[in-house]
């Protein structure tokens, strides 16, 4: 135990036009003139004589030929309309589906916009809440006795277990304390498994940096990790790195940034800035003052229910005090 004395998610509906309306006008033929009849009579004996020789082409056409040519050259009546090509008509069904698609797209965009706004608002609120919570310092009430030390605050980033657990263990520890590292690596995992996961016990961390400037800086780093929801992960990485070291680990700023990276702290630049800038320096000072006022002079120190226990005790030894406090609170003791 470290003591203050040893500080460091189309088909067109085209209508048929039909056949062309109006028949073509045929040219009429009148009675032949007297001259024309004489010529025709003169030609008749020749035709009857049975002369088979073809007539020589003289360049002059007969009236009969004129009439035939006239018939052949009569144009079709200009009154017959030309057949129009069927024009495709828009499908009402396709048009309706088009409007439905447009409306659906607008609705989808609106929904996405609202969801994005909602997510952004939630993220901003969460960030603000986490930042504020990183400044939490116990006790939870006006101090009149040991029963007022537990905070029992919803959203406390330094606590594990239900707010209304029958027993609260208030831990006062130092990130530079080798005995705190022993407790964190050997005893705490068993306490979590046996009591916290069952909802019988709640753990609440309290900064007690009595081992000099490095301890104070590490406490600030723990709060910078808490501001991003990673306090317990940061704590685990820091103490795991200390288990093979003798004495105080003397963690530097770069060491602390490394633990934050391993813990999954998302914004490492923010983390580094808050530690270097002393964002949580005054808060750590208040936590230290509270611990001193309560008479804590060594780490780790635990308040289990209403009983104070000091030192890195084995899990079985600590369990005896926890079971007794559970019985006193009217809750069944754990095996």
Coordinates of C-alpha atoms in Angstrom, one line a residue:
X1 CA 0.0 0.0 0.0
X2 CA 1.3 3.4 -0.9
X3 CA 1.0 6.0 1.8
X4 CA 1.0 9.8 1.6
X5 CA 4.2 9.7 3.5
X6 CA 5.8 8.1 0.4
X7 CA 4.4 10.6 -2.2
X8 CA 5.6 10.6 -5.7
X9 CA -27.6 0.7 -40.1
X10 CA -45.2 2.4 -73.6
X11 CA -46.9 1.3 -75.3
X12 CA -48.6 4.1 -77.2
X13 CA -52.4 3.9 -77.5
X14 CA -52.1 4.9 -81.2
X15 CA -55.5 4.9 -82.9
X16 CA -55.8 3.3 -86.4
X17 CA -56.4 5.8 -89.1
X18 CA -57.9 3.2 -91.6
X19 CA -58.1 3.3 -95.5
X20 CA -57.7 6.6 -97.2
X21 CA -61.1 8.4 -97.4
X22 CA -62.5 9.3 -100.9
X23 CA -61.9 7.3 -104.1
X24 CA -59.7 8.6 -107.0
X25 CA -61.7 10.4 -109.8
X26 CA -61.5 8.5 -113.2
X27 CA -61.3 10.6 -116.4
X28 CA -64.6 10.4 -118.6
X29 CA -64.5 9.8 -122.4
X30 CA -66.9 11.7 -124.8
X31 CA -68.2 10.6 -128.4
X32 CA -65.5 10.7 -131.1
X33 CA -65.7 13.6 -133.7
X34 CA -66.5 13.0 -137.5
X35 CA -62.9 13.2 -138.5
X36 CA -61.9 10.7 -135.9
X37 CA -64.7 8.3 -137.0
X38 CA -63.6 8.4 -140.7
X39 CA -60.1 7.6 -139.6
X40 CA -61.3 4.7 -137.5
X41 CA -63.4 3.3 -140.5
X42 CA -60.4 3.6 -142.8
X43 CA -58.3 1.6 -140.4
X44 CA -60.9 -1.1 -139.9
X45 CA -60.4 -2.8 -143.4
X46 CA -56.7 -3.0 -142.8
X47 CA -57.3 -4.7 -139.5
X48 CA -59.7 -7.2 -141.1
X49 CA -57.3 -8.0 -144.0
X50 CA -55.3 -9.9 -141.5
X51 CA -52.1 -7.9 -142.0
X52 CA -49.8 -9.1 -139.3
X53 CA -46.9 -6.8 -139.9
X54 CA -46.2 -4.5 -137.1
X55 CA -46.8 -0.9 -137.8
X56 CA -43.7 1.2 -138.0
X57 CA -43.2 3.8 -135.3
X58 CA -43.9 7.2 -137.0
X59 CA -43.8 9.3 -133.9
X60 CA -47.5 10.2 -134.2
X61 CA -49.9 8.6 -131.7
X62 CA -53.4 7.6 -132.6
X63 CA -56.4 9.1 -130.7
X64 CA -57.0 5.7 -129.1
X65 CA -53.5 5.8 -127.8
X66 CA -54.1 9.3 -126.6
X67 CA -57.2 8.2 -124.7
X68 CA -55.3 5.3 -123.2
X69 CA -52.4 7.6 -122.3
X70 CA -54.9 10.0 -120.9
X71 CA -56.3 7.3 -118.7
X72 CA -52.9 6.2 -117.6
X73 CA -51.8 9.7 -116.7
X74 CA -54.9 10.6 -114.6
X75 CA -53.5 11.2 -111.2
X76 CA -55.2 10.1 -108.0
X77 CA -57.4 12.6 -106.5
X78 CA -55.6 15.0 -104.3
X79 CA -58.4 14.8 -101.8
X80 CA -57.1 11.5 -100.4
X81 CA -55.3 12.3 -97.1
X82 CA -51.9 10.9 -96.4
X83 CA -51.8 8.2 -93.8
X84 CA -50.3 9.7 -90.6
X85 CA -47.8 7.7 -88.6
X86 CA -49.2 6.7 -85.2
X87 CA -47.7 8.8 -82.4
X88 CA -47.0 7.1 -79.1
X89 CA -49.2 8.4 -76.2
X90 CA -47.9 8.6 -72.7
X91 CA -48.9 5.8 -70.4
X92 CA -50.9 7.0 -67.4
X93 CA -49.6 4.1 -65.4
X94 CA -46.0 4.9 -66.1
X95 CA -46.6 8.5 -65.3
X96 CA -48.2 7.6 -62.0
X97 CA -45.3 5.4 -61.1
X98 CA -42.9 8.2 -62.0
X99 CA -44.7 10.5 -59.5
X100 CA -44.6 7.8 -56.9
X101 CA -40.9 7.4 -57.4
X102 CA -40.3 11.2 -57.1
X103 CA -42.4 11.4 -53.9
X104 CA -40.6 8.4 -52.4
X105 CA -37.2 9.8 -53.2
X106 CA -38.2 13.1 -51.5
X107 CA -39.5 11.3 -48.5
X108 CA -36.3 9.2 -48.3
X109 CA -34.1 12.2 -48.5
X110 CA -36.2 13.9 -45.8
X111 CA -35.9 10.8 -43.6
X112 CA -32.1 10.6 -44.1
X113 CA -31.8 14.3 -43.3
X114 CA -33.8 14.0 -40.1
X115 CA -31.9 10.9 -39.1
X116 CA -28.6 12.6 -39.8
X117 CA -29.6 15.6 -37.8
X118 CA -30.8 13.4 -35.0
X119 CA -27.6 11.4 -34.9
X120 CA -25.5 14.6 -34.9
X121 CA -27.6 16.1 -32.1
X122 CA -27.3 12.9 -30.1
X123 CA -23.5 12.7 -30.7
X124 CA -23.1 16.3 -29.6
X125 CA -25.2 15.7 -26.5
X126 CA -23.3 12.6 -25.6
X127 CA -20.0 14.4 -26.1
X128 CA -21.1 17.2 -23.8
X129 CA -22.4 14.8 -21.2
X130 CA -19.2 12.7 -21.2
X131 CA -17.0 15.9 -20.9
X132 CA -19.1 17.1 -18.0
X133 CA -19.1 13.7 -16.3
X134 CA -15.3 13.6 -16.6
X135 CA -15.2 16.3 -13.9
X136 CA -17.2 14.2 -11.3
X137 CA -15.7 14.2 -7.9
X138 CA -17.3 12.4 -4.9
X139 CA -19.0 12.3 -2.4
X140 CA -22.5 12.2 -3.9
X141 CA -24.1 14.1 -1.0
X142 CA -23.3 16.5 1.7
X143 CA -21.0 14.6 3.9
X144 CA -22.4 13.6 7.2
X145 CA -20.9 10.2 7.4
X146 CA -19.4 7.3 5.5
X147 CA -22.8 6.5 4.0
X148 CA -22.6 9.7 2.0
X149 CA -19.3 8.9 0.2
X150 CA -20.8 6.7 -2.6
X151 CA -22.0 8.9 -5.5
X152 CA -24.6 6.7 -7.1
X153 CA -24.8 9.0 -10.1
X154 CA -26.3 7.8 -13.5
X155 CA -23.8 8.1 -16.3
X156 CA -20.8 8.2 -14.0
X157 CA -17.8 7.2 -16.2
X158 CA -15.8 6.1 -13.1
X159 CA -18.4 3.5 -12.0
X160 CA -19.3 0.0 -12.9
X161 CA -22.5 -1.8 -11.7
X162 CA -26.1 -0.7 -11.1
X163 CA -26.7 2.6 -9.4
X164 CA -29.0 0.9 -6.9
X165 CA -26.7 -2.0 -6.1
X166 CA -27.0 -3.1 -2.4
X167 CA -23.3 -2.4 -1.7
X168 CA -21.0 0.2 -3.2
X169 CA -17.2 -0.1 -3.1
X170 CA -15.6 3.3 -3.2
X171 CA -12.0 2.9 -4.3
X172 CA -9.3 5.5 -3.7
X173 CA -6.3 4.7 -5.9
X174 CA -3.2 6.1 -7.6
X175 CA -2.0 5.3 -11.1
X176 CA 1.6 5.4 -10.0
X177 CA 0.9 3.0 -7.0
X178 CA 2.4 -0.5 -7.4
X179 CA 0.0 -1.9 -4.9
X180 CA -2.9 -0.5 -6.8
X181 CA -1.6 -2.3 -9.9
X182 CA -1.5 -5.6 -7.9
X183 CA -5.2 -5.1 -6.9
X184 CA -6.2 -4.1 -10.4
X185 CA -4.5 -7.1 -12.1
X186 CA -5.2 -9.8 -9.5
X187 CA -8.2 -9.0 -7.3
X188 CA -10.5 -6.7 -9.2
X189 CA -11.3 -9.1 -12.1
X190 CA -12.6 -11.7 -9.6
X191 CA -14.6 -9.1 -7.7
X192 CA -16.2 -7.9 -11.0
X193 CA -17.1 -11.5 -11.9
X194 CA -18.4 -12.6 -8.6
X195 CA -20.3 -9.4 -7.5
X196 CA -20.6 -6.6 -10.0
X197 CA -21.9 -8.6 -13.0
X198 CA -24.6 -10.0 -10.7
X199 CA -25.7 -6.5 -9.8
X200 CA -25.0 -6.9 -6.1
X201 CA -22.0 -4.5 -6.0
X202 CA -21.1 -1.2 -7.7
X203 CA -17.5 0.0 -8.0
X204 CA -16.7 3.7 -7.9
X205 CA -13.2 5.0 -8.6
X206 CA -11.8 8.0 -6.8
X207 CA -8.5 9.7 -7.8
X208 CA -6.0 9.8 -5.0
X209 CA -2.7 10.8 -6.7
X210 CA -0.4 10.9 -3.7
X211 CA 2.7 9.7 -5.6
X212 CA 3.9 13.0 -7.1
X213 CA 3.6 14.8 -10.5
X214 CA 3.5 11.7 -12.6
X215 CA 0.6 10.4 -10.5
X216 CA -1.3 13.7 -10.9
X217 CA -0.7 13.7 -14.7
X218 CA -1.9 10.1 -15.0
X219 CA -5.1 11.0 -13.1
X220 CA -5.7 13.8 -15.5
X221 CA -5.1 11.4 -18.4
X222 CA -7.7 9.0 -16.9
X223 CA -10.3 11.8 -16.9
X224 CA -9.3 12.7 -20.5
X225 CA -10.1 9.1 -21.4
X226 CA -13.3 9.2 -19.4
X227 CA -14.4 12.3 -21.5
X228 CA -14.4 9.9 -24.5
X229 CA -16.0 7.0 -22.7
X230 CA -12.9 4.9 -22.2
X231 CA -11.9 5.3 -18.6
X232 CA -12.0 1.7 -17.5
X233 CA -10.2 0.6 -20.7
X234 CA -7.5 3.1 -20.1
X235 CA -7.2 2.1 -16.5
X236 CA -6.8 -1.6 -17.5
X237 CA -4.1 -0.8 -20.1
X238 CA -2.1 1.3 -17.6
X239 CA -2.1 -1.2 -14.8
X240 CA -1.5 -4.1 -17.1
X241 CA 1.7 -2.4 -18.3
X242 CA 2.8 -1.9 -14.7
X243 CA 2.5 -5.5 -13.5
X244 CA 6.0 -6.4 -14.6
X245 CA 7.6 -3.3 -13.2
X246 CA 9.2 -2.8 -9.9
X247 CA 8.2 0.2 -7.9
X248 CA 6.5 3.3 -9.5
X249 CA 6.1 3.0 -13.3
X250 CA 6.9 6.8 -13.8
X251 CA 4.6 7.0 -16.9
X252 CA 5.4 9.8 -19.2
X253 CA 2.9 11.7 -21.4
X254 CA 3.9 9.5 -24.4
X255 CA 3.2 6.4 -22.2
X256 CA -0.2 7.8 -21.3
X257 CA -1.0 8.5 -25.0
X258 CA 0.0 4.9 -25.8
X259 CA -2.3 3.5 -23.2
X260 CA -5.1 5.7 -24.6
X261 CA -4.5 4.3 -28.1
X262 CA -4.6 0.7 -26.8
X263 CA -7.8 1.5 -24.9
X264 CA -9.5 2.7 -28.1
X265 CA -9.7 6.4 -27.3
X266 CA -10.9 7.8 -30.7
X267 CA -9.5 11.3 -30.7
X268 CA -5.9 11.0 -29.5
X269 CA -5.2 14.6 -30.5
X270 CA -7.9 15.8 -28.2
X271 CA -6.7 13.4 -25.5
X272 CA -3.1 14.7 -25.7
X273 CA -4.3 18.4 -25.7
X274 CA -6.5 17.9 -22.6
X275 CA -3.6 16.3 -20.7
X276 CA -1.0 18.8 -21.8
X277 CA -3.4 21.8 -21.2
X278 CA -4.3 20.7 -17.7
X279 CA -8.1 20.5 -18.6
X280 CA -8.7 18.3 -15.6
X281 CA -5.9 19.5 -13.3
X282 CA -8.2 21.4 -10.9
X283 CA -10.6 18.5 -10.8
X284 CA -7.9 16.1 -9.8
X285 CA -6.8 18.6 -7.1
X286 CA -10.4 18.6 -5.7
X287 CA -10.5 14.8 -5.8
X288 CA -7.2 14.7 -3.8
X289 CA -8.6 17.2 -1.3
X290 CA -11.7 15.1 -0.8
X291 CA -9.7 12.0 -0.1
X292 CA -7.5 13.7 2.3
X293 CA -10.5 15.2 4.1
X294 CA -11.9 11.7 4.5
X295 CA -8.7 10.6 6.1
X296 CA -7.3 8.5 3.2
X297 CA -3.6 8.5 3.6
X298 CA -2.6 5.4 1.6
X299 CA -3.5 3.6 -1.6
X300 CA -5.4 1.5 -2.4
X301 CA -8.1 2.3 0.2
X302 CA -11.7 0.9 -0.1
X303 CA -14.9 1.9 1.6
X304 CA -17.1 -1.3 1.4
X305 CA -20.5 -0.4 2.6
X306 CA -19.6 1.2 5.9
X307 CA -16.3 -0.5 6.4
X308 CA -12.9 0.8 5.5
X309 CA -10.3 -1.7 4.1
X310 CA -6.8 -0.8 3.1
X311 CA -4.3 -2.6 0.9
X312 CA -4.2 -4.9 -2.1
X313 CA -5.9 -7.8 -0.4
X314 CA -6.5 -11.1 -2.2
X315 CA -10.0 -11.6 -3.6
X316 CA -11.1 -14.2 -1.0
X317 CA -10.1 -11.8 1.9
X318 CA -12.0 -8.9 0.3
X319 CA -15.0 -11.2 -0.4
X320 CA -15.4 -11.7 3.4
X321 CA -16.1 -8.0 3.9
X322 CA -18.3 -7.8 0.8
X323 CA -20.4 -10.7 1.9
X324 CA -20.9 -9.3 5.4
X325 CA -22.0 -5.9 4.0
X326 CA -24.4 -7.7 1.6
X327 CA -26.0 -9.5 4.6
X328 CA -26.2 -6.2 6.5
X329 CA -28.0 -4.6 3.4
X330 CA -30.5 -7.5 3.4
X331 CA -29.1 -9.0 0.1
X332 CA -28.1 -12.6 -0.2
X333 CA -24.4 -13.2 0.1
X334 CA -22.4 -14.4 -2.9
X335 CA -20.7 -17.8 -3.1

